[in-house]
Short mmCIF file of C-alpha atoms in Angstrom, two decimals:
data_model
loop_
_atom_site.label_atom_id
_atom_site.label_comp_id
_atom_site.label_asym_id
_atom_site.label_seq_id
_atom_site.Cartn_x
_atom_site.Cartn_y
_atom_site.Cartn_z
CA MET A 1 42.35 71.53 71.44
CA THR A 2 45.44 73.58 72.18
CA VAL A 3 48.09 71.59 74.02
CA ALA A 4 50.46 73.48 76.32
CA PHE A 5 53.77 72.41 77.83
CA ARG A 6 55.70 74.46 80.37
CA ARG A 7 59.39 74.70 81.22
CA ILE A 8 61.45 77.28 83.16
CA MET A 9 64.93 78.59 82.36
CA ARG A 10 67.60 80.91 83.69
CA LEU A 11 70.61 82.17 81.84
CA MET A 12 73.89 80.34 82.18
CA PRO A 13 76.72 82.04 84.11
CA ALA A 14 77.86 85.34 82.72
CA ASN A 15 81.43 84.81 83.85
CA MET A 16 81.95 82.39 80.98
CA MET A 17 81.45 85.38 78.67
CA GLN A 18 83.69 87.84 80.50
CA THR A 19 86.65 87.44 78.17
CA THR A 20 84.53 88.68 75.26
CA GLY A 21 83.58 91.98 76.88
CA HIS A 22 79.91 91.31 76.08
CA LEU A 23 78.61 89.61 79.19
CA THR A 24 79.48 90.30 82.79
CA GLY A 25 77.99 89.13 86.06
CA GLN A 26 78.14 86.64 88.87
CA SER A 27 80.09 83.42 88.69
CA ASP A 28 77.27 81.35 90.20
CA CYS A 29 76.10 79.27 87.25
CA ARG A 30 72.61 78.94 88.72
CA MET A 31 71.77 82.61 89.08
CA SER A 32 73.62 84.88 86.63
CA THR A 33 71.35 86.27 83.92
CA THR A 34 73.00 88.76 81.56
CA LEU A 35 72.38 89.14 77.84
CA SER A 36 74.61 90.68 75.19
CA THR A 37 73.19 93.18 72.70
CA PRO A 38 73.43 92.65 68.92
CA LYS A 39 74.23 95.86 67.05
CA VAL A 40 71.69 95.31 64.25
CA ILE A 41 68.04 94.44 64.79
CA ASP A 42 67.47 92.79 61.40
CA LYS A 43 69.59 89.75 62.14
CA ILE A 44 68.98 86.05 62.06
CA TYR A 45 69.03 84.21 65.38
CA GLU A 46 70.02 80.58 65.62
CA PHE A 47 68.30 78.86 68.54
CA ARG A 48 70.24 75.71 69.46
CA SER A 49 69.07 73.04 71.91
CA TYR A 50 71.14 70.22 73.39
CA ASP A 51 69.95 67.16 75.29
CA VAL A 52 72.90 66.46 77.58
CA LYS A 53 73.65 63.00 78.92
CA PRO A 54 72.28 63.03 82.50
CA LYS A 55 75.52 61.79 84.05
CA ARG A 56 77.51 64.45 82.17
CA MET A 57 75.37 67.53 82.90
CA ALA A 58 77.64 68.86 85.67
CA ASP A 59 80.71 68.27 83.47
CA PHE A 60 78.99 70.01 80.55
CA VAL A 61 78.20 73.12 82.60
CA GLU A 62 81.67 73.27 84.14
CA PHE A 63 83.44 72.85 80.80
CA THR A 64 81.34 75.42 78.90
CA VAL A 65 81.59 77.96 81.72
CA ARG A 66 85.36 77.67 81.73
CA ASN A 67 85.93 77.50 77.96
CA MET A 68 83.22 79.45 76.14
CA HIS A 69 85.85 82.04 75.19
CA MET A 70 87.14 79.47 72.66
CA ARG A 71 83.83 79.64 70.77
CA HIS A 72 83.46 83.41 71.25
CA LYS A 73 86.58 83.95 69.22
CA HIS A 74 84.35 83.55 66.14
CA SER A 75 80.98 85.02 67.22
CA LYS A 76 79.19 86.03 70.40
CA CYS A 77 76.31 84.32 72.21
CA LEU A 78 73.15 86.30 72.94
CA GLY A 79 71.94 84.04 75.76
CA TYR A 80 72.69 80.64 77.26
CA TRP A 81 70.16 78.75 79.41
CA ILE A 82 69.55 75.40 81.11
CA SER A 83 66.01 74.08 81.55
CA GLN A 84 64.46 73.96 84.99
CA TYR A 85 60.85 72.86 84.35
CA GLY A 86 59.39 71.05 81.33
CA GLY A 87 62.68 69.45 80.33
CA LEU A 88 65.65 68.01 82.20
CA ASN A 89 69.35 68.07 81.31
CA GLN A 90 68.74 70.46 78.42
CA VAL A 91 70.85 73.44 77.36
CA HIS A 92 69.66 76.18 75.02
CA HIS A 93 71.44 79.14 73.50
CA ILE A 94 70.84 81.83 70.89
CA TRP A 95 73.50 83.01 68.45
CA PRO A 96 72.85 86.18 66.40
CA TYR A 97 74.31 86.55 62.90
CA ASP A 98 74.25 89.44 60.46
CA SER A 99 73.14 87.11 57.64
CA TYR A 100 73.20 83.50 56.50
CA GLU A 101 76.51 84.21 54.80
CA HIS A 102 77.89 85.45 58.12
CA ARG A 103 76.73 82.27 59.85
CA MET A 104 78.33 80.09 57.18
CA SER A 105 81.64 81.94 57.43
CA VAL A 106 81.62 81.47 61.23
CA ARG A 107 80.85 77.76 60.94
CA ASN A 108 83.61 77.32 58.36
CA ALA A 109 86.09 79.14 60.57
CA ILE A 110 85.17 76.98 63.56
CA SER A 111 85.61 73.79 61.55
CA THR A 112 89.23 74.69 60.77
CA ASP A 113 90.07 76.03 64.24
CA PRO A 114 91.86 73.33 66.26
CA VAL A 115 90.74 74.96 69.52
CA ALA A 116 87.12 76.03 68.86
CA GLY A 117 86.30 73.25 66.41
CA GLY A 118 88.65 70.71 67.90
CA LYS A 119 88.85 70.88 71.66
CA PHE A 120 85.69 72.85 72.43
CA VAL A 121 83.13 71.42 69.97
CA LYS A 122 84.38 67.83 70.19
CA THR A 123 84.33 67.87 73.98
CA VAL A 124 80.83 69.36 74.06
CA LEU A 125 79.45 66.84 71.56
CA SER A 126 80.89 63.92 73.54
CA MET A 127 78.52 64.84 76.38
CA VAL A 128 75.39 65.31 74.22
CA ASP A 129 72.73 62.80 73.19
CA LYS A 130 70.85 65.01 70.73
CA GLN A 131 70.94 68.52 69.28
CA THR A 132 68.47 70.58 67.23
CA ASN A 133 68.35 74.11 65.87
CA LYS A 134 66.01 76.61 64.26
CA ILE A 135 66.51 79.99 62.62
CA LEU A 136 64.48 82.92 63.95
CA ARG A 137 63.92 86.56 63.06
CA LEU A 138 62.52 89.28 65.26
CA LEU A 139 58.89 90.12 64.61
CA PRO A 140 58.50 93.16 62.31
CA GLU A 141 58.47 96.49 64.16
CA THR A 142 59.94 94.91 67.32
CA GLN A 143 63.35 94.86 68.94
CA LEU A 144 65.12 93.12 71.79
CA THR A 145 64.41 94.61 75.22
CA LEU A 146 67.31 93.44 77.34
CA PRO A 147 67.16 93.40 81.17
CA SER A 148 69.02 96.13 83.00
CA GLU A 149 69.93 93.85 85.91
CA ASN A 150 71.07 90.32 86.62
CA GLY A 151 68.86 87.60 88.04
CA GLY A 152 65.39 86.46 87.09
CA VAL A 153 64.02 83.50 85.20
CA TYR A 154 63.08 83.17 81.54
CA GLU A 155 60.16 81.60 79.73
CA LEU A 156 60.17 80.56 76.09
CA CYS A 157 56.60 80.45 74.75
CA THR A 158 56.25 78.76 71.36
CA TYR A 159 52.99 78.87 69.37
CA ARG A 160 52.37 76.86 66.19
CA MET A 161 49.95 79.11 64.34
CA LYS A 162 47.10 77.62 62.29
CA THR A 163 46.66 80.51 59.85
CA LEU A 164 49.04 82.20 57.43
CA PRO A 165 51.45 84.86 58.78
CA THR A 166 49.71 87.46 56.64
CA ILE A 167 46.65 86.92 58.84
CA TRP A 168 48.04 86.55 62.37
CA LEU A 169 51.24 88.62 62.18
CA PRO A 170 49.60 92.10 62.04
CA LYS A 171 47.29 91.17 64.94
CA VAL A 172 50.18 90.02 67.08
CA VAL A 173 52.17 93.19 66.39
CA LEU A 174 49.18 95.29 67.50
CA SER A 175 48.73 93.25 70.67
CA LEU A 176 52.34 93.44 71.86
CA LYS A 177 52.06 96.89 73.44
CA THR A 178 49.19 95.72 75.65
CA ALA A 179 51.05 92.55 76.59
CA GLN A 180 54.19 94.51 77.48
CA GLU A 181 52.22 96.97 79.62
CA VAL A 182 50.54 94.17 81.58
CA MET A 183 53.84 92.36 82.13
CA HIS A 184 55.63 95.58 83.13
CA LYS A 185 53.11 96.15 85.92
CA SER A 186 54.10 92.75 87.29
CA GLY A 187 57.81 93.52 87.08
CA SER A 188 58.18 91.26 84.04
CA SER A 189 59.03 91.93 80.40
CA ILE A 190 59.01 90.62 76.85
CA VAL A 191 62.68 90.29 75.92
CA GLY A 192 62.05 89.35 72.29
CA THR A 193 59.32 88.18 69.92
CA PHE A 194 60.40 85.93 67.05
CA VAL A 195 59.04 84.07 64.05
CA THR A 196 60.65 80.93 62.67
CA GLU A 197 62.36 81.02 59.32
CA TYR A 198 63.81 77.50 59.37
CA GLY A 199 62.76 74.67 61.65
CA ARG A 200 59.05 74.17 62.32
CA ASN A 201 57.22 76.56 60.01
CA ASN A 202 54.76 79.22 61.11
CA GLU A 203 55.86 79.46 64.74
CA LEU A 204 55.56 82.52 66.96
CA ILE A 205 58.05 82.59 69.84
CA PHE A 206 58.15 84.87 72.90
CA LEU A 207 61.18 85.15 75.19
CA LEU A 208 59.87 86.44 78.53
CA ARG A 209 61.62 87.40 81.75
CA TYR A 210 60.30 87.35 85.33
CA PRO A 211 61.95 88.40 88.61
CA ASP A 212 61.39 84.89 90.01
CA PHE A 213 59.43 81.69 89.46
CA ASP A 214 56.39 82.76 91.50
CA GLN A 215 56.14 86.09 89.69
CA ARG A 216 55.43 84.20 86.48
CA TYR A 217 52.17 82.94 88.00
CA ARG A 218 51.20 86.40 89.28
CA CYS A 219 51.86 87.91 85.86
CA TYR A 220 49.69 85.23 84.24
CA GLU A 221 46.87 86.05 86.67
CA ASN A 222 47.15 89.74 85.80
CA MET A 223 46.85 88.87 82.12
CA LEU A 224 43.65 86.92 82.74
CA HIS A 225 42.11 89.84 84.62
CA ASN A 226 43.07 92.51 82.09
CA PRO A 227 39.99 93.33 79.93
CA GLN A 228 42.00 94.70 77.03
CA TRP A 229 44.22 91.64 76.90
CA MET A 230 41.30 89.22 77.13
CA SER A 231 39.46 91.05 74.34
CA LEU A 232 42.49 90.51 72.10
CA VAL A 233 42.70 86.83 73.02
CA SER A 234 38.98 86.36 72.35
CA LEU A 235 39.53 87.66 68.82
CA ASP A 236 41.98 84.79 68.19
CA VAL A 237 45.04 87.00 68.13
CA PHE A 238 47.06 84.02 69.33
CA SER A 239 44.98 81.37 67.59
CA SER A 240 47.26 78.36 67.25
CA ARG A 241 47.35 74.64 66.65
CA SER A 242 49.51 74.02 69.72
CA SER A 243 51.70 75.87 72.16
CA ARG A 244 54.69 75.10 74.34
CA HIS A 245 55.73 77.12 77.38
CA ASP A 246 59.29 76.40 78.51
CA LEU A 247 60.47 77.85 81.83
CA ARG A 248 64.23 77.90 82.27
CA PHE A 249 67.12 79.30 84.24
#
């Protein structure tokens, strides 16, 4: 039986990115939702998750909003979210790198930087109970589709596939156009489709965006009533051992 978990997310405040020139937007940390655009599609993406100490969550948000420019000195963040449903006191962000060598050079530079590696990282870690990461790549023949406006909520759908990528990957690529069309009619979109390279093996990950929380449900209903989409699902396009749906803001 497939087991599903759901969580909602929105992007962290864009004003913490303003000094980089990559992200702009509102200063309200609950509502701003702007993404930066990597220049090269064939990158690696590090997805980092932090379980923040419940009593320190407000301090964590305030500190990172005010001081993210310290970390951006070395590389830029693609997106920064906090969980709303399916997980509490959790922060997630995605960092794009040109290569593994690029990532290593950034990490080395941070470790010797008294501001980024000293003040920023040490302060952040003092408020965290646990952290994990995984390395992702965009699905072949796909690219990031970034929102043209602020606002909205984001869903991270993670599927642990039960067959080899050589079997399910071509089917998923073929199905994406239909999925995007159905979501577009609901005012929603697929921001990115990823596969894991390090972390849990054989995972398919969708980053989805909706105008609001309720629109996510309406989009799901439209999917269920779309004959073309249901025919793809019935052919086990997304056949998986388990799935996790995380809704965040």
